mmCIF file of C-alpha atoms in Angstrom:
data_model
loop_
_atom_site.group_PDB
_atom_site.id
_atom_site.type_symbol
_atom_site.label_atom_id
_atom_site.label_comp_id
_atom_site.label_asym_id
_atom_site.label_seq_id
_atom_site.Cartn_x
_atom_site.Cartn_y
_atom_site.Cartn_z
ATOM 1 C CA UNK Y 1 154.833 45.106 -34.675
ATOM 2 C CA UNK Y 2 153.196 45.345 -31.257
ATOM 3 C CA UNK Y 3 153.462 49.319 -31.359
ATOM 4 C CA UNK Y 4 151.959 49.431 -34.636
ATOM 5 C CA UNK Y 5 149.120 47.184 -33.672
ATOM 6 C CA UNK Y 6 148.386 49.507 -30.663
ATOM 7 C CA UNK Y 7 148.378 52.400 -32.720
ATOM 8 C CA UNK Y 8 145.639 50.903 -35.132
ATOM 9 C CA UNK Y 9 143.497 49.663 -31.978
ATOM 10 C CA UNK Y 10 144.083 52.978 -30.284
ATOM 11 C CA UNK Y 11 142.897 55.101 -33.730
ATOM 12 C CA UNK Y 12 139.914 52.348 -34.778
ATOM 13 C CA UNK Y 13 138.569 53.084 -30.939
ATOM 14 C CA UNK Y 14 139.208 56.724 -31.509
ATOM 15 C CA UNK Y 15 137.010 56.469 -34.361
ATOM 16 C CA UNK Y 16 134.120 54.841 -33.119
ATOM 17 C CA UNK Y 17 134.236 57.257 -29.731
ATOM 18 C CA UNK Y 18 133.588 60.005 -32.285
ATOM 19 C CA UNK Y 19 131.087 58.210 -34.569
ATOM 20 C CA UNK Y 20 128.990 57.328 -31.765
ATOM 21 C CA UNK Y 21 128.820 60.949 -30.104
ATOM 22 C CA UNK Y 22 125.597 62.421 -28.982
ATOM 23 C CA UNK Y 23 124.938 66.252 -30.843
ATOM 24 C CA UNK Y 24 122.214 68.099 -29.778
ATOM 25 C CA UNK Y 25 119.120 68.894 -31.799
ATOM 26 C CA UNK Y 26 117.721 72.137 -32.730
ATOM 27 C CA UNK Y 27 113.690 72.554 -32.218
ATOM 28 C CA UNK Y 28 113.011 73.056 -35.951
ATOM 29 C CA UNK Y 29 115.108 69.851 -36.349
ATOM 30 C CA UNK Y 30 112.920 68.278 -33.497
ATOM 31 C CA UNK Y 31 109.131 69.364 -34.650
ATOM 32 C CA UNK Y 32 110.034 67.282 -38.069
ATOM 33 C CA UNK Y 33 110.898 63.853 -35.860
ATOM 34 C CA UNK Y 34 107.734 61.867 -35.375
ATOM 35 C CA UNK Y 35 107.253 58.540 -33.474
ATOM 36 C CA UNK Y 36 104.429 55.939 -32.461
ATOM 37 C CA UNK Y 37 102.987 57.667 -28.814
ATOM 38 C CA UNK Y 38 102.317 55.737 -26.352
ATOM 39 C CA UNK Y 39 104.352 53.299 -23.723
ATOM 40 C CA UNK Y 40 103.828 49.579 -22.557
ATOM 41 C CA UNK Y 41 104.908 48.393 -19.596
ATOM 42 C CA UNK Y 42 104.882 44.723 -18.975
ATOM 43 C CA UNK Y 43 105.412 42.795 -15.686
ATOM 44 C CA UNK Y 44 106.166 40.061 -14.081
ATOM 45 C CA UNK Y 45 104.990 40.339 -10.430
ATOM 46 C CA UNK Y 46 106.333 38.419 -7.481
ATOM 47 C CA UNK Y 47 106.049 40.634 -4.178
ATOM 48 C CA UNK Y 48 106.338 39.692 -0.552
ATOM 49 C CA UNK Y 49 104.907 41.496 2.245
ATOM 50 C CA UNK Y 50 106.234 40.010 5.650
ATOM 51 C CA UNK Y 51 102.972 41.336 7.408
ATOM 52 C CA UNK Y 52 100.825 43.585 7.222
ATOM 53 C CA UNK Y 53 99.579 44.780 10.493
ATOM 54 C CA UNK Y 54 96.119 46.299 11.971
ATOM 55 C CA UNK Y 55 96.060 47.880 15.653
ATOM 56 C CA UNK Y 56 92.955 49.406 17.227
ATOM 57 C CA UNK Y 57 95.060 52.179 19.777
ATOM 58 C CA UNK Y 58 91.419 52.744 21.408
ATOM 59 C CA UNK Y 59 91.760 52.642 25.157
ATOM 60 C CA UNK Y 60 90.803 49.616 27.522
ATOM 61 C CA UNK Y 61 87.328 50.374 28.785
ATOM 62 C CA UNK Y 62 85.497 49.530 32.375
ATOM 63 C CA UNK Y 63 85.033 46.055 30.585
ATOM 64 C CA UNK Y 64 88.524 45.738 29.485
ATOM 65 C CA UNK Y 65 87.364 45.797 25.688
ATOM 66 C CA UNK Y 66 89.178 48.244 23.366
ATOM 67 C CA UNK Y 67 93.335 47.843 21.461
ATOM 68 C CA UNK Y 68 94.478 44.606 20.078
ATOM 69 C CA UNK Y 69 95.947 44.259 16.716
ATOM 70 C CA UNK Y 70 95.149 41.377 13.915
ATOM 71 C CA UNK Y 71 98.217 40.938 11.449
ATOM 72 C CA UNK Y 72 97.750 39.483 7.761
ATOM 73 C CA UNK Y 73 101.685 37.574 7.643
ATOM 74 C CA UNK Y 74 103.478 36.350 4.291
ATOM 75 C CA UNK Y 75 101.609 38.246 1.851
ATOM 76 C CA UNK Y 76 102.148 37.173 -1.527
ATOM 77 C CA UNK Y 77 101.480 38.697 -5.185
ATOM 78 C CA UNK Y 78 102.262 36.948 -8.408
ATOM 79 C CA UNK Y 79 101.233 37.100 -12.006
ATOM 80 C CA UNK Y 80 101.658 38.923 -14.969
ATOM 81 C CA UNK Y 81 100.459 42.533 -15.404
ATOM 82 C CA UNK Y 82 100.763 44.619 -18.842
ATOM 83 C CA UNK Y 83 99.770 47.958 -19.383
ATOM 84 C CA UNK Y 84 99.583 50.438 -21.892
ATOM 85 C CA UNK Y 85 100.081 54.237 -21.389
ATOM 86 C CA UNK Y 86 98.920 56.818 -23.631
ATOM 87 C CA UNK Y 87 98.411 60.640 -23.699
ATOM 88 C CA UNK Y 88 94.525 62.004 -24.127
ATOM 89 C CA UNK Y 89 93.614 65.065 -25.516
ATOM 90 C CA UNK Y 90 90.180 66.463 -23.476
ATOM 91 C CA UNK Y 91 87.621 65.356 -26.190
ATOM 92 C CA UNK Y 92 89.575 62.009 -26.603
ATOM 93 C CA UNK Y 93 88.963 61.771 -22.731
ATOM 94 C CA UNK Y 94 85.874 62.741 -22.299
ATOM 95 C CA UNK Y 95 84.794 59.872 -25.524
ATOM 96 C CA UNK Y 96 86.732 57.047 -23.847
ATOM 97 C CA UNK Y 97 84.846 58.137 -20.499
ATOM 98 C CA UNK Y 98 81.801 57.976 -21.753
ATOM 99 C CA UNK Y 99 82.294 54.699 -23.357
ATOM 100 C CA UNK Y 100 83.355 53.139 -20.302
ATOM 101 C CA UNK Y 101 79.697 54.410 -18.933
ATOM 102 C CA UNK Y 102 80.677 57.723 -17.394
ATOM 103 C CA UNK Y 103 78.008 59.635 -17.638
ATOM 104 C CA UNK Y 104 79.542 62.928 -15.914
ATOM 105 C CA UNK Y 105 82.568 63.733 -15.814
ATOM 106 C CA UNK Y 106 82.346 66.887 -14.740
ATOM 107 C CA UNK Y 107 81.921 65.573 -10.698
ATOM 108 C CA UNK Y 108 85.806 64.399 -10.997
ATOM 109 C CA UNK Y 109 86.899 66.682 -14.629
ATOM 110 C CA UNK Y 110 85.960 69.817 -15.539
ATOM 111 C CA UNK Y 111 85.022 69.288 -19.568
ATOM 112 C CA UNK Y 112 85.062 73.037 -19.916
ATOM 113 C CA UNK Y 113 88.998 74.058 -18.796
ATOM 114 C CA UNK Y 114 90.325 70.320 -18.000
ATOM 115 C CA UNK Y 115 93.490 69.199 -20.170
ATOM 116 C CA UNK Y 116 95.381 66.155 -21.392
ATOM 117 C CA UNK Y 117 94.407 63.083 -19.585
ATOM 118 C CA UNK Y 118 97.308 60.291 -18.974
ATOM 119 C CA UNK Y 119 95.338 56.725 -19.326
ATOM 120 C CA UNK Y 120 96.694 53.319 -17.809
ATOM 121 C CA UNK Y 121 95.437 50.689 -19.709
ATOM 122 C CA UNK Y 122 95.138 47.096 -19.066
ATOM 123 C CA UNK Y 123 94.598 45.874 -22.248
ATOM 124 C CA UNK Y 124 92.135 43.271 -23.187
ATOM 125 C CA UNK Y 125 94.841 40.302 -24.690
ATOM 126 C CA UNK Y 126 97.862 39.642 -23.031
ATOM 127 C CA UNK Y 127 100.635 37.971 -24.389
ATOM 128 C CA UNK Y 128 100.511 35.214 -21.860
ATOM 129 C CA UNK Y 129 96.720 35.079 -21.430
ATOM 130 C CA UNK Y 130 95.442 32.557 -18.345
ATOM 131 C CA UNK Y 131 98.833 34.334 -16.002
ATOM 132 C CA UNK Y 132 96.457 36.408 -14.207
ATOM 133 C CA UNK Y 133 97.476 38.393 -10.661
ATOM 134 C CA UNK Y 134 97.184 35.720 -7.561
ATOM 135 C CA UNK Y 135 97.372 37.151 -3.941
ATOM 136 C CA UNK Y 136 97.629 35.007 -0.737
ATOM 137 C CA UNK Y 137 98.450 35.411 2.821
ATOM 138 C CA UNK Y 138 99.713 32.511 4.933
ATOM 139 C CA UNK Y 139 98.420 33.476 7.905
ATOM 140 C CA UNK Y 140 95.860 35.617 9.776
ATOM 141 C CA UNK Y 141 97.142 36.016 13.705
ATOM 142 C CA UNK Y 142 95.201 38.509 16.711
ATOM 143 C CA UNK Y 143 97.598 40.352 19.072
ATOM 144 C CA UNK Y 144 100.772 38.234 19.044
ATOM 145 C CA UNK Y 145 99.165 34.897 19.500
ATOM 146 C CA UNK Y 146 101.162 32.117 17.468
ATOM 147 C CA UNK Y 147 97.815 30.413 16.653
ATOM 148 C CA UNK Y 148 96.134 31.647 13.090
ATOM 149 C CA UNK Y 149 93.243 31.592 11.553
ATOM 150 C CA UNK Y 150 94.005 30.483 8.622
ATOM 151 C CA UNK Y 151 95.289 31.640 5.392
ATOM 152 C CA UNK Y 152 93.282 33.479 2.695
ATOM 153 C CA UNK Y 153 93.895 33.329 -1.252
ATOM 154 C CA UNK Y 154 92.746 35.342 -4.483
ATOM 155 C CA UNK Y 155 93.507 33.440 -7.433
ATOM 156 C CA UNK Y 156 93.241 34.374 -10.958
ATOM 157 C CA UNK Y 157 92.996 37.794 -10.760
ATOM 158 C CA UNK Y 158 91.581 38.900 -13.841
ATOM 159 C CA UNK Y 159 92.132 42.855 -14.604
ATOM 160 C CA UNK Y 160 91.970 42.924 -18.343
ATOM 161 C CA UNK Y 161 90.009 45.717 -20.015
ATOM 162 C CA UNK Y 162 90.892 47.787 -16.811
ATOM 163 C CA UNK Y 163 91.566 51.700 -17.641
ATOM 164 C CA UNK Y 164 92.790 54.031 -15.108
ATOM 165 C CA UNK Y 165 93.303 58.012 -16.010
ATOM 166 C CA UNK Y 166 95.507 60.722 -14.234
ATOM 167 C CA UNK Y 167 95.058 64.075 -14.636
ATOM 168 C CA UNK Y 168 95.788 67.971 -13.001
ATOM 169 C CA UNK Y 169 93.150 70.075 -11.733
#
């Protein structure tokens, strides 16, 4: 009985192995599949930066000014971030550019050869509306004193409605 049970789990698996196979697709298949364009990305941010570190390498002058370093220590982002990312054809570019008050385009994108534009969006609801971006940074020490002076914080960080577009040139 234990054979025969075998053989039915063996052929059932055998089965879905082959039902489940990937086959490839032929272009004139392809150019007939449509979808919705466009990707979201949605995040949940919580990054730590041990320190971040400035140094001035300039030399000691006759007055011993010049070097020494301040260092920004336990760096902290949190928040949620969403985005959308979409595809834009030049005229759809150049439209959304000059709704967001660009009036030329053509110091940064040429509107005579320039291409597809890929656009970051922040949009303007979030799904958990209020979560905005905070940053803060425990400490602010110079050269490699212990003593700080103080901490600094950005709450609420409120990037909605941001838009941010890549392109080639």
């Amino acid at each position: 009985m234990q054979i025969v049970k075998t053989a039915i789990a063996a052929a059932l698996a055998t089965l879905a192995f082959s039902a489940s196979a990937m086959t490839p697709i032929q272009d004139a298949e392809l150019s007939t599949v449509s979808g919705q364009d466009g990707v979201s990305i949605a995040a949940n941010l919580n990054i730590k930066i041990d320190s971040f570190v400035y140094t001035d390498t300039d030399a000691l002058d006759a007055n011993g000014m010049g070097g020494g370093s301040v260092s920004f220590n336990g760096i902290k982002v949190n928040g949620l971030i969403a985005a959308n990312i979409d595809i834009l054809s030049k005229n759809s570019f150049l439209a959304a550019a000059g709704a967001a008050g660009v009036t030329n385009p053509g110091t940064f994108y040429n509107p005579a050869t320039g291409g597809d534009v890929v656009q970051i969006a922040i949009p303007q609801s979030v799904v958990a509306d209020g979560h905005y971006l905070n940053v803060s940074v425990d400490a602010i020490k110079m050269g490699n004193s212990a003593a700080s002076f103080g901490s600094v914080a950005m709450n609420q960080i409120d990037m909605r409605g941001t838009t941010v577009w890549i392109f080639a040139h």
